[in-house]
Coordinates of C-alpha atoms and ligand atoms in Angstrom, one line a residue:
X1 CA 2.7 23.4 -7.4
X2 CA -0.5 22.2 -9.0
X3 CA -1.5 22.2 -12.6
X4 CA -5.0 22.9 -13.8
X5 CA -6.8 19.8 -15.1
X6 CA -10.1 19.9 -16.8
X7 CA -12.4 16.9 -16.1
X8 CA -12.7 16.2 -19.9
X9 CA -9.0 15.8 -20.2
X10 CA -8.8 13.0 -17.6
X11 CA -8.3 9.6 -19.3
X12 CA -10.6 7.1 -17.7
X13 CA -10.7 4.3 -20.2
X14 CA -9.1 0.9 -19.7
X15 CA -5.6 0.3 -21.0
X16 CA -5.2 -3.0 -22.7
X17 CA -2.9 -4.3 -25.4
X18 CA -1.3 -0.9 -25.8
X19 CA -4.6 0.9 -26.4
X20 CA -7.1 2.8 -24.4
X21 CA -10.5 1.2 -24.8
X22 CA -14.0 1.8 -23.4
X23 CA -15.5 -0.9 -21.2
X24 CA -17.1 -3.6 -23.3
X25 CA -20.6 -2.9 -21.8
X26 CA -20.0 0.8 -21.7
X27 CA -20.4 0.8 -17.9
X28 CA -18.9 3.7 -16.0
X29 CA -18.9 4.7 -12.3
X30 CA -18.6 8.1 -10.8
X31 CA -15.7 9.5 -8.8
X32 CA -16.5 12.3 -6.4
X33 CA -14.0 14.7 -4.9
X34 CA -13.8 14.0 -1.1
X35 CA -13.4 17.7 -0.6
X36 CA -16.2 19.2 -2.7
X37 CA -18.3 16.1 -3.1
X38 CA -18.6 17.1 -6.8
X39 CA -18.0 14.8 -9.8
X40 CA -14.4 14.5 -10.8
X41 CA -14.8 11.9 -13.6
X42 CA -16.7 9.0 -14.9
X43 CA -14.5 6.0 -15.1
X44 CA -14.8 2.9 -17.3
X45 CA -15.4 -0.2 -15.3
X46 CA -13.8 -3.4 -16.5
X47 CA -16.3 -6.1 -17.2
X48 CA -15.6 -9.8 -17.0
X49 CA -14.9 -9.8 -20.7
X50 CA -12.5 -6.8 -20.4
X51 CA -10.6 -8.5 -17.6
X52 CA -10.3 -11.7 -19.5
X53 CA -9.0 -9.7 -22.5
X54 CA -6.5 -8.0 -20.5
X55 CA -5.1 -11.3 -19.3
X56 CA -5.1 -12.6 -22.9
X57 CA -3.1 -9.6 -24.0
X58 CA -0.6 -10.1 -21.2
X59 CA -0.3 -13.7 -22.0
X60 CA 0.3 -13.1 -25.7
X61 CA 2.9 -10.4 -25.1
X62 CA 4.9 -12.4 -22.5
X63 CA 7.2 -14.7 -24.5
X64 CA 8.6 -11.8 -26.7
X65 CA 9.0 -9.6 -23.6
X66 CA 10.9 -12.3 -21.8
X67 CA 13.1 -12.9 -24.9
X68 CA 14.4 -9.4 -24.9
X69 CA 17.8 -8.7 -23.4
X70 CA 17.6 -7.6 -19.8
X71 CA 18.9 -4.1 -20.6
X72 CA 16.2 -3.8 -23.3
X73 CA 13.5 -4.3 -20.7
X74 CA 15.4 -2.0 -18.4
X75 CA 15.4 0.7 -21.1
X76 CA 11.6 0.9 -21.1
X77 CA 11.6 1.1 -17.3
X78 CA 14.1 3.8 -17.3
X79 CA 12.1 5.9 -19.7
X80 CA 9.0 5.4 -17.6
X81 CA 10.9 6.7 -14.6
X82 CA 12.0 9.8 -16.4
X83 CA 8.5 10.6 -17.7
X84 CA 6.9 10.0 -14.3
X85 CA 9.3 12.6 -12.8
X86 CA 8.4 15.1 -15.5
X87 CA 4.7 14.7 -14.6
X88 CA 5.0 14.9 -10.9
X89 CA 2.8 18.0 -10.5
X90 CA 0.1 16.5 -12.6
X91 CA 0.1 13.3 -10.5
X92 CA -0.1 15.4 -7.3
X93 CA -3.0 17.4 -8.7
X94 CA -5.0 14.3 -9.8
X95 CA -4.3 12.7 -6.4
X96 CA -5.5 15.7 -4.5
X97 CA -8.6 16.1 -6.7
X98 CA -9.7 12.5 -6.5
X99 CA -8.6 11.1 -3.2
X100 CA -7.7 14.1 -1.1
X101 CA -4.0 13.8 -0.4
X102 CA -2.7 17.3 0.1
X103 CA -0.3 18.5 -2.6
X104 CA 2.0 19.7 0.1
X105 CA 2.5 16.2 1.3
X106 CA 3.0 14.6 -2.1
X107 CA 6.1 12.4 -2.5
X108 CA 4.6 9.4 -4.2
X109 CA 5.5 10.1 -7.9
X110 CA 9.1 10.7 -6.9
X111 CA 9.3 7.4 -5.1
X112 CA 7.6 5.6 -7.9
X113 CA 10.2 7.0 -10.4
X114 CA 13.0 5.9 -8.1
X115 CA 11.6 2.3 -8.0
X116 CA 11.4 2.2 -11.8
X117 CA 15.0 3.6 -12.0
X118 CA 16.2 0.9 -9.6
X119 CA 14.6 -2.0 -11.5
X120 CA 15.8 -0.6 -14.8
X121 CA 19.2 -1.8 -13.7
X122 CA 18.5 -4.6 -11.4
X123 CA 17.7 -7.3 -13.9
X124 CA 21.2 -8.8 -14.1
X125 CA 21.1 -9.7 -10.5
X126 CA 18.6 -12.5 -11.4
X127 CA 21.0 -15.5 -11.1
X128 CA 20.6 -19.2 -10.5
X129 CA 23.0 -21.5 -8.8
X130 CA 25.3 -24.3 -10.0
X131 CA 26.4 -27.5 -8.2
X132 CA 29.1 -30.1 -8.7
X133 CA 28.0 -32.0 -5.6
X134 CA 26.5 -35.0 -7.5
X135 CA 29.2 -37.1 -9.1
X136 CA 28.8 -37.4 -12.9
X137 CA 26.5 -34.4 -13.0
X138 CA 26.7 -30.7 -13.5
X139 CA 23.6 -29.2 -12.0
X140 CA 22.1 -25.8 -12.0
X141 CA 19.0 -23.7 -11.3
X142 CA 17.3 -21.3 -13.7
X143 CA 15.2 -18.5 -12.4
X144 CA 12.4 -17.9 -14.9
X145 CA 9.4 -15.6 -15.1
X146 CA 6.0 -17.1 -14.1
X147 CA 4.3 -15.5 -17.2
X148 CA 1.3 -13.4 -16.3
X149 CA 1.3 -11.5 -13.0
X150 CA -1.8 -9.7 -11.7
X151 CA -1.5 -6.9 -9.3
X152 CA -4.5 -5.6 -7.3
X153 CA -3.8 -2.4 -5.4
X154 CA -5.7 -0.1 -3.0
X155 CA -6.3 3.6 -3.2
X156 CA -4.1 5.0 -0.4
X157 CA -0.7 5.2 -2.2
X158 CA -1.6 4.0 -5.7
X159 CA 1.4 5.0 -7.7
X160 CA 3.8 3.7 -5.1
X161 CA 2.1 0.2 -5.2
X162 CA 2.0 0.3 -8.9
X163 CA 5.8 0.7 -9.0
X164 CA 6.6 -1.8 -6.2
X165 CA 4.6 -4.6 -7.9
X166 CA 4.9 -3.8 -11.6
X167 CA 8.6 -2.9 -11.9
X168 CA 10.1 -6.0 -10.4
X169 CA 7.7 -8.3 -12.2
X170 CA 8.5 -6.7 -15.6
X171 CA 12.2 -6.5 -15.2
X172 CA 12.6 -10.3 -15.0
X173 CA 10.3 -11.0 -18.0
X174 CA 6.7 -11.3 -16.7
X175 CA 3.9 -9.3 -18.1
X176 CA 1.3 -7.6 -15.9
X177 CA -2.4 -6.9 -15.5
X178 CA -2.9 -4.3 -12.8
X179 CA -6.3 -3.6 -11.4
X180 CA -6.5 -0.3 -9.6
X181 CA -9.0 0.5 -6.8
X182 CA -12.4 1.8 -7.6
X183 CA -11.8 4.7 -5.2
X184 CA -11.0 7.8 -7.0
X185 CA -7.3 8.7 -7.0
X186 CA -5.7 5.5 -7.8
X187 CA -7.8 4.9 -10.8
X188 CA -6.9 8.2 -12.3
X189 CA -3.3 7.9 -11.5
X190 CA -2.9 4.5 -12.8
X191 CA -4.7 5.4 -16.0
X192 CA -2.6 8.5 -16.3
X193 CA 0.5 6.3 -15.9
X194 CA -0.9 4.1 -18.7
X195 CA -0.8 7.2 -20.9
X196 CA 3.0 7.5 -20.3
X197 CA 3.4 3.7 -20.9
X198 CA 1.7 4.2 -24.3
X199 CA 3.8 7.3 -25.1
X200 CA 7.0 5.4 -24.5
X201 CA 5.8 2.6 -26.8
X202 CA 6.1 -0.4 -24.4
X203 CA 5.3 -3.5 -26.5
X204 CA 1.5 -3.9 -26.5
X205 CA 0.2 -6.1 -23.7
X206 CA 3.2 -5.9 -21.5
X207 CA 1.4 -3.7 -19.0
X208 CA -2.4 -3.6 -18.9
X209 CA -4.1 -1.3 -16.5
X210 CA -7.8 -1.8 -15.8
X211 CA -10.0 -0.3 -13.2
X212 CA -13.1 -1.8 -11.6
X213 CA -14.5 -3.3 -8.5
X214 CA -13.6 -6.4 -6.5
X215 CA -16.7 -7.9 -8.1
X216 CA -16.2 -8.5 -11.0
X217 CA -12.7 -7.7 -12.2
X218 CA -10.8 -8.5 -8.9
X219 CA -12.6 -11.8 -8.6
X220 CA -11.8 -12.8 -12.2
X221 CA -8.1 -12.0 -11.8
X222 CA -7.9 -14.0 -8.6
X223 CA -9.7 -17.0 -10.1
X224 CA -8.0 -16.8 -13.5
X225 CA -6.2 -19.9 -14.7
X226 CA -3.6 -18.0 -16.7
X227 CA -2.6 -15.7 -13.9
X228 CA 0.3 -17.4 -12.1
X229 CA 1.2 -14.8 -9.4
X230 CA -1.1 -12.3 -7.7
X231 CA 0.4 -9.5 -5.7
X232 CA -2.2 -7.8 -3.5
X233 CA -2.2 -4.8 -1.1
X234 CA -5.4 -4.0 0.7
X235 CA -7.7 -5.2 3.4
X236 CA -7.5 -8.4 5.3
X237 CA -11.0 -9.3 4.2
X238 CA -10.1 -9.1 0.6
X239 CA -6.8 -10.9 1.2
X240 CA -8.7 -13.9 2.5
X241 CA -11.0 -14.0 -0.6
X242 CA -8.0 -13.8 -2.9
X243 CA -6.2 -16.7 -1.1
X244 CA -9.4 -18.7 -1.3
X245 CA -9.8 -18.0 -5.0
X246 CA -6.2 -19.0 -5.7
X247 CA -6.7 -22.3 -3.9
X248 CA -9.9 -23.0 -5.8
X249 CA -8.4 -22.2 -9.2
X250 CA -4.8 -22.8 -10.2
X251 CA -2.9 -22.4 -6.9
X252 CA -1.4 -19.2 -8.1
X253 CA 1.3 -17.8 -5.9
X254 CA -0.3 -15.1 -3.7
X255 CA 1.5 -12.2 -2.0
X256 CA -0.6 -10.3 0.5
X257 CA 0.2 -7.0 2.1
X258 CA -2.6 -6.3 4.4
X259 CA -3.6 -4.1 7.3
X260 CA -2.1 -3.3 10.6
X261 CA -2.8 -2.1 14.2
X262 CA 0.7 -1.0 14.9
X263 CA 1.8 -0.4 18.5
X264 CA 4.5 1.9 19.7
X265 CA 5.9 1.4 23.2
X266 CA 7.4 4.4 25.0
X267 CA 9.5 3.8 28.2
X268 CA 10.2 6.6 30.7
X269 CA 13.9 6.8 29.7
X270 CA 13.0 7.6 26.1
X271 CA 13.4 11.0 24.4
X272 CA 9.7 11.9 25.0
X273 CA 9.6 14.8 22.6
X274 CA 10.9 12.6 19.8
X275 CA 8.6 9.8 20.6
X276 CA 5.6 12.2 20.6
X277 CA 6.6 13.8 17.3
X278 CA 7.2 10.4 15.6
X279 CA 4.1 8.7 16.7
X280 CA 1.9 11.7 16.1
X281 CA 3.0 12.2 12.6
X282 CA 2.7 8.4 12.0
X283 CA -1.0 8.4 12.7
X284 CA -1.6 11.7 10.9
X285 CA 0.2 10.9 7.7
X286 CA -2.3 10.5 4.8
X287 CA -5.1 11.3 7.3
X288 CA -4.4 8.0 9.0
X289 CA -5.0 6.0 5.9
X290 CA -1.7 4.1 6.0
X291 CA -1.4 0.3 6.7
X292 CA 1.6 0.7 9.0
X293 CA 0.3 3.8 10.9
X294 CA 0.8 3.8 14.7
X295 CA -2.7 3.4 16.1
X296 CA -1.9 2.0 19.5
X297 CA 0.6 3.8 21.8
X298 CA 1.6 2.3 25.1
X299 CA 3.3 4.8 27.5
X300 CA 5.0 3.8 30.7
X301 CA 2.7 5.1 33.6
X302 CA 5.5 7.2 35.1
X303 CA 5.5 9.5 32.1
X304 CA 2.0 9.0 30.8
X305 CA 0.6 12.3 31.8
X306 CA 3.4 14.3 30.3
X307 CA 3.4 12.2 27.1
X308 CA -0.3 12.4 26.6
X309 CA -0.4 16.2 27.1
X310 CA 2.4 16.7 24.6
X311 CA 0.8 14.3 22.1
X312 CA -2.6 16.0 22.4
X313 CA -1.1 19.5 22.0
X314 CA 0.9 18.4 18.9
X315 CA -2.0 16.5 17.2
X316 CA -4.4 19.4 17.6
X317 CA -2.0 22.1 16.5
X318 CA 0.0 20.4 13.7
X319 CA -3.0 19.1 11.7
X320 CA -4.1 21.7 9.2
X321 CA -7.3 20.5 7.7
X322 CA -8.5 22.0 4.5
X323 CA -8.5 21.9 0.7
X324 CA -5.9 19.4 -0.4
X325 CA -5.0 21.7 -3.3
X326 CA -4.0 24.5 -0.9
X327 CA -0.3 24.5 -0.1
X328 CA -0.8 25.1 3.6
X329 CA -3.0 22.0 4.1
X330 CA -1.3 19.0 5.5
X331 CA -4.4 17.0 6.5
X332 CA -6.8 16.2 3.7
X333 CA -10.3 14.6 3.8
X334 CA -10.7 10.8 4.0
X335 CA -10.7 9.1 0.6
X336 CA -14.5 8.7 0.2
X337 CA -17.8 8.5 1.9
X338 CA -17.4 4.8 2.8
X339 CA -14.1 5.5 4.6
X340 CA -15.7 8.5 6.3
X341 CA -18.6 6.5 7.5
X342 CA -16.4 3.6 8.7
X343 CA -14.2 5.9 10.8
X344 CA -17.2 7.9 12.1
X345 CA -18.7 4.6 13.3
X346 CA -15.5 3.6 15.0
X347 CA -15.4 6.9 16.8
X348 CA -18.9 6.4 18.2
X349 CA -17.9 2.9 19.3
X350 CA -14.8 4.3 20.9
X351 CA -16.8 6.7 22.9
X352 CA -18.7 3.8 24.5
X353 CA -15.6 1.7 25.0
X354 CA -13.2 4.3 26.4
X355 CA -12.5 8.0 26.9
X356 CA -12.1 10.4 24.1
X357 CA -9.5 13.1 25.0
X358 CA -9.3 14.8 21.6
X359 CA -11.8 14.9 18.8
X360 CA -15.2 16.2 17.9
X361 CA -18.1 15.8 20.4
X362 CA -20.7 15.6 17.7
X363 CA -20.6 12.8 15.2
X364 CA -18.4 13.8 12.2
X365 CA -20.4 15.6 9.4
X366 CA -19.5 15.6 5.8
X367 CA -21.1 18.8 4.8
X368 CA -17.9 20.4 3.7
X369 CA -15.9 17.3 2.7
X370 CA -15.1 13.9 4.3
X371 CA -13.0 15.3 7.1
X372 CA -12.2 13.6 10.4
X373 CA -10.6 15.7 13.1
X374 CA -7.6 14.2 14.9
X375 CA -9.0 11.9 17.6
X376 CA -7.4 10.4 20.7
X377 CA -8.8 7.8 23.0
X378 CA -7.2 6.9 26.3
X379 CA -7.3 3.8 28.5
X380 CA -9.2 1.5 26.2
X381 CA -9.6 -2.1 27.3
X382 CA -7.3 -4.4 25.4
X383 CA -10.3 -6.3 23.9
X384 CA -12.1 -3.1 22.8
X385 CA -12.9 -2.9 19.0
X386 CA -10.9 0.3 18.7
X387 CA -7.9 -1.7 19.9
X388 CA -8.4 -4.7 17.8
X389 CA -9.8 -3.5 14.4
X390 CA -8.2 -1.4 11.8
X391 CA -9.9 2.1 11.7
X392 CA -7.8 3.6 8.9
X393 CA -8.3 7.2 10.0
X394 CA -6.6 9.8 12.2
X395 CA -7.6 7.9 15.4
X396 CA -5.1 6.7 18.0
X397 CA -5.4 5.1 21.4
X398 CA -3.0 5.9 24.2
X399 CA -2.8 3.3 26.9
X400 CA -0.4 3.0 29.9
X401 CA 1.7 0.1 31.2
X402 CA 4.0 -0.6 34.1
X403 CA 6.2 -3.5 33.3
X404 CA 8.1 -4.8 30.2
X405 CA 6.4 -8.2 30.4
X406 CA 3.0 -6.7 30.5
X407 CA 3.5 -4.3 27.6
X408 CA 5.1 -6.9 25.3
X409 CA 2.1 -9.2 25.9
X410 CA -0.3 -6.3 25.1
X411 CA 1.5 -5.1 22.1
X412 CA 1.4 -8.6 20.6
X413 CA -2.3 -9.1 21.5
X414 CA -3.4 -8.5 18.0
X415 CA -4.0 -10.5 14.8
X416 CA -2.1 -7.9 13.0
X417 CA 1.7 -7.7 12.9
X418 CA 3.0 -5.2 10.4
X419 CA 5.1 -2.7 12.3
X420 CA 6.0 -2.1 15.9
X421 CA 8.2 0.4 17.7
X422 CA 10.0 0.7 21.0
X423 CA 11.3 3.9 22.4
X424 CA 14.0 3.5 25.1
X425 CA 17.7 4.4 25.7
X426 CA 18.4 1.0 27.3
X427 CA 20.0 -1.1 24.6
X428 CA 19.4 -4.4 26.3
X429 CA 15.8 -3.7 26.7
X430 CA 15.5 -2.5 23.1
X431 CA 17.0 -5.8 22.0
X432 CA 14.5 -7.8 24.1
X433 CA 11.7 -6.0 22.3
X434 CA 13.3 -6.4 18.9
X435 CA 13.3 -10.1 19.6
X436 CA 9.8 -10.3 21.2
X437 CA 7.6 -8.1 19.1
X438 CA 5.5 -10.0 16.5
X439 CA 5.8 -7.6 13.5
X440 CA 7.4 -7.6 10.1
X441 CA 9.2 -4.4 10.9
X442 CA 10.4 -3.2 14.3
X443 CA 11.6 0.4 14.8
X444 CA 13.9 1.2 17.7
X445 CA 13.6 4.9 18.5
X446 CA 11.9 5.4 15.2
X447 CA 8.6 4.5 13.8
X448 CA 6.4 4.2 10.7
X449 CA 6.4 5.4 8.0
X450 CA 10.2 5.0 8.3
X451 CA 11.3 2.1 6.2
X452 CA 14.4 1.2 4.2
X453 CA 14.1 0.5 0.5
X454 CA 16.5 -2.4 0.5
X455 CA 14.9 -4.1 3.5
X456 CA 12.0 -6.6 3.3
X457 CA 8.6 -5.1 4.1
X458 CA 5.6 -7.2 5.0
X459 CA 3.5 -8.6 7.8
X460 CA 3.7 -11.2 10.6
X461 CA 0.4 -13.0 11.3
X462 CA -2.8 -11.5 9.7
X463 CA -0.9 -8.6 8.2
X464 CA 0.2 -10.6 5.2
X465 CA 2.1 -13.2 3.4
X466 CA 5.5 -12.5 1.7
X467 CA 7.8 -9.6 1.6
X468 CA 8.4 -6.7 -0.8
X469 CA 11.6 -4.6 -1.2
X470 CA 14.3 -3.6 -3.6
X471 CA 16.4 -6.7 -2.8
X472 CA 13.7 -9.3 -2.4
X473 CA 10.8 -8.4 -4.8
X474 CA 12.3 -9.8 -8.0
X475 CA 12.4 -13.2 -6.3
X476 CA 8.6 -13.0 -5.9
X477 CA 8.1 -13.1 -9.6
X478 CA 10.6 -15.9 -10.5
X479 CA 10.1 -19.7 -10.7
X480 CA 13.1 -21.9 -9.9
X481 CA 13.9 -24.7 -12.3
X482 CA 16.5 -27.4 -11.4
X483 CA 18.5 -28.7 -14.4
X484 CA 20.4 -31.9 -14.1
X485 CA 23.1 -32.5 -16.7
X486 CA 24.6 -36.0 -16.8
X487 CA 28.2 -35.8 -17.9
X488 CA 30.1 -38.6 -19.6
Ligands
NAI501 P1 -10.3 -3.5 -0.3 O1 -9.4 -4.6 0.2 O2 -11.7 -3.9 -0.5 O3 -9.8 -3.0 -1.7 C1 -8.4 -3.1 -2.1 C2 -8.4 -3.6 -3.6 O4 -9.0 -4.9 -3.6 C3 -9.2 -2.8 -4.5 O5 -8.6 -2.7 -5.8 C4 -10.5 -3.6 -4.6 O6 -11.2 -3.3 -5.8 C5 -10.0 -5.0 -4.6 N1 -11.0 -6.0 -4.2 C6 -12.1 -5.9 -3.4 N2 -12.7 -7.0 -3.3 C7 -12.0 -7.9 -4.0 C8 -12.2 -9.3 -4.3 N3 -13.2 -10.0 -3.8 N4 -11.3 -9.9 -5.1 C9 -10.3 -9.2 -5.6 N5 -10.1 -7.9 -5.4 C10 -10.9 -7.3 -4.6 O7 -10.2 -2.3 0.6 P2 -11.1 -1.0 0.7 O8 -12.6 -1.4 0.6 O9 -10.7 -0.1 -0.4 O10 -10.8 -0.5 2.1 C11 -11.4 -1.1 3.2 C12 -10.4 -1.2 4.4 O11 -9.3 -2.0 4.0 C13 -9.8 0.1 4.9 O12 -10.7 0.8 5.7 C14 -8.6 -0.4 5.5 O13 -8.9 -0.8 6.8 C15 -8.2 -1.5 4.7 N6 -7.1 -1.2 3.7 C16 -5.8 -1.4 3.9 C17 -4.9 -1.0 3.0 C18 -3.4 -1.3 3.3 O14 -2.6 -0.4 2.9 N7 -3.0 -2.4 3.8 C19 -5.2 -0.3 1.8 C20 -6.6 -0.1 1.6 C21 -7.5 -0.5 2.5
MG502 MG1 -14.0 -2.5 -0.8

């Protein structure tokens, strides 16, 4: 169900120190609907001064927030979870309007609420250790908040990233400045969330939500001397810049959740229908705009023809492109013009490098929205750009292999290592791949976006640094202090 939202009612100001404020230089930027290409809203862009003020607010609020009882902090998180759930339809509508995710596919607010629920009760599991191993001493460790945490998030699942970074940071006593992405949806969503934060009456400065571009607000946060942890999700390129900024400033702790070029390997003993269904929905989900999407499929040559025919039939029939507000649509437009252009460019490159077996013959047009049709390439050379670079659209390559050794080497021939899958009924073989695949998550007879809330999520190699998850994320936001107590 959607709700009707008039453009004037969309909050687009910055949220700092408990108040909505206009940008200090009154600068705004325009968000266009990726379906109608019409203006959705004009959003306030955080200036350098605004970004610094947001950090100041967070810094000022932190000691009192950390001094609260754990369940008092949890109480605010719980209330936020409840309110997010009540506004689910509104979030779905804003997301469809601004970024193009079909309302029929919208699960993000529900997941965001669950994460806040979880962390509303998780605080007491923050525990140090004690030791009697040094004669004459009782020693212990304290786990203490860092202070100000910055979160920089992308546009593809904004409210989910908001929760996975902000909730664990807050529950253990940090305060947060979150910068949303300049691409439509996220901004709106995060700012709408800020409205709920205000409604609940979080102490001012505990959560600050600003929107703006990498230059200037993203760069200021990553160089800021008072930001002690920066948790980032987005492109590898930006991840590098953030790491560099951290090392040039205060050596802040940086967590990076970056891109992927995830492979799925399908052996001839696998349940082929299941493998087709899983891998196809993986690359189609969110119009291919998912870090862990399966974008390389390796099928054993003995079943390659059958697999490819099934995959092609499913990809062309199951994607219903259209207005993201329409309940029958399951495949929306790409997020914006830049994304549409990038993907279109890769499709043209792919046509030179290999064979397109599904897709549009003519270059994608954007006359009726930033749509890209499901696209399949076959038999691409391993060093082709469409095999090595993240396309971030509904574009998949299906290649074939003969032996285990060969396919393991090919699957690992990537600077990315976020998610990898193997489909086989042979347990010993599955375990050889579990061990050998260079990826932060390996799926056996399942694939992305399947994850488990309590398991660590993150990347090997260029796909990132650090892990997130319900069991491990609080740790990311806690310093460890060793206390030595000499006893008489
Ligand atoms: P991006 O990495 O430029 O943007 C992500 C966030 O970083 C945004 O909030 C942006 O404002 C911020 N940012 C940009 N430059 C910055 C800087 N120098 N310092 C600090 N923050 C900065 O990604 P973009 O341009 O939105 O998408 C480009 C490509 O990145 C996509 O085509 C896709 O390949 C990849 N990507 C991967 C994501 C993932 O889930 N791992 C999410 C979004 C994008
Ligand atoms: Mg960018």
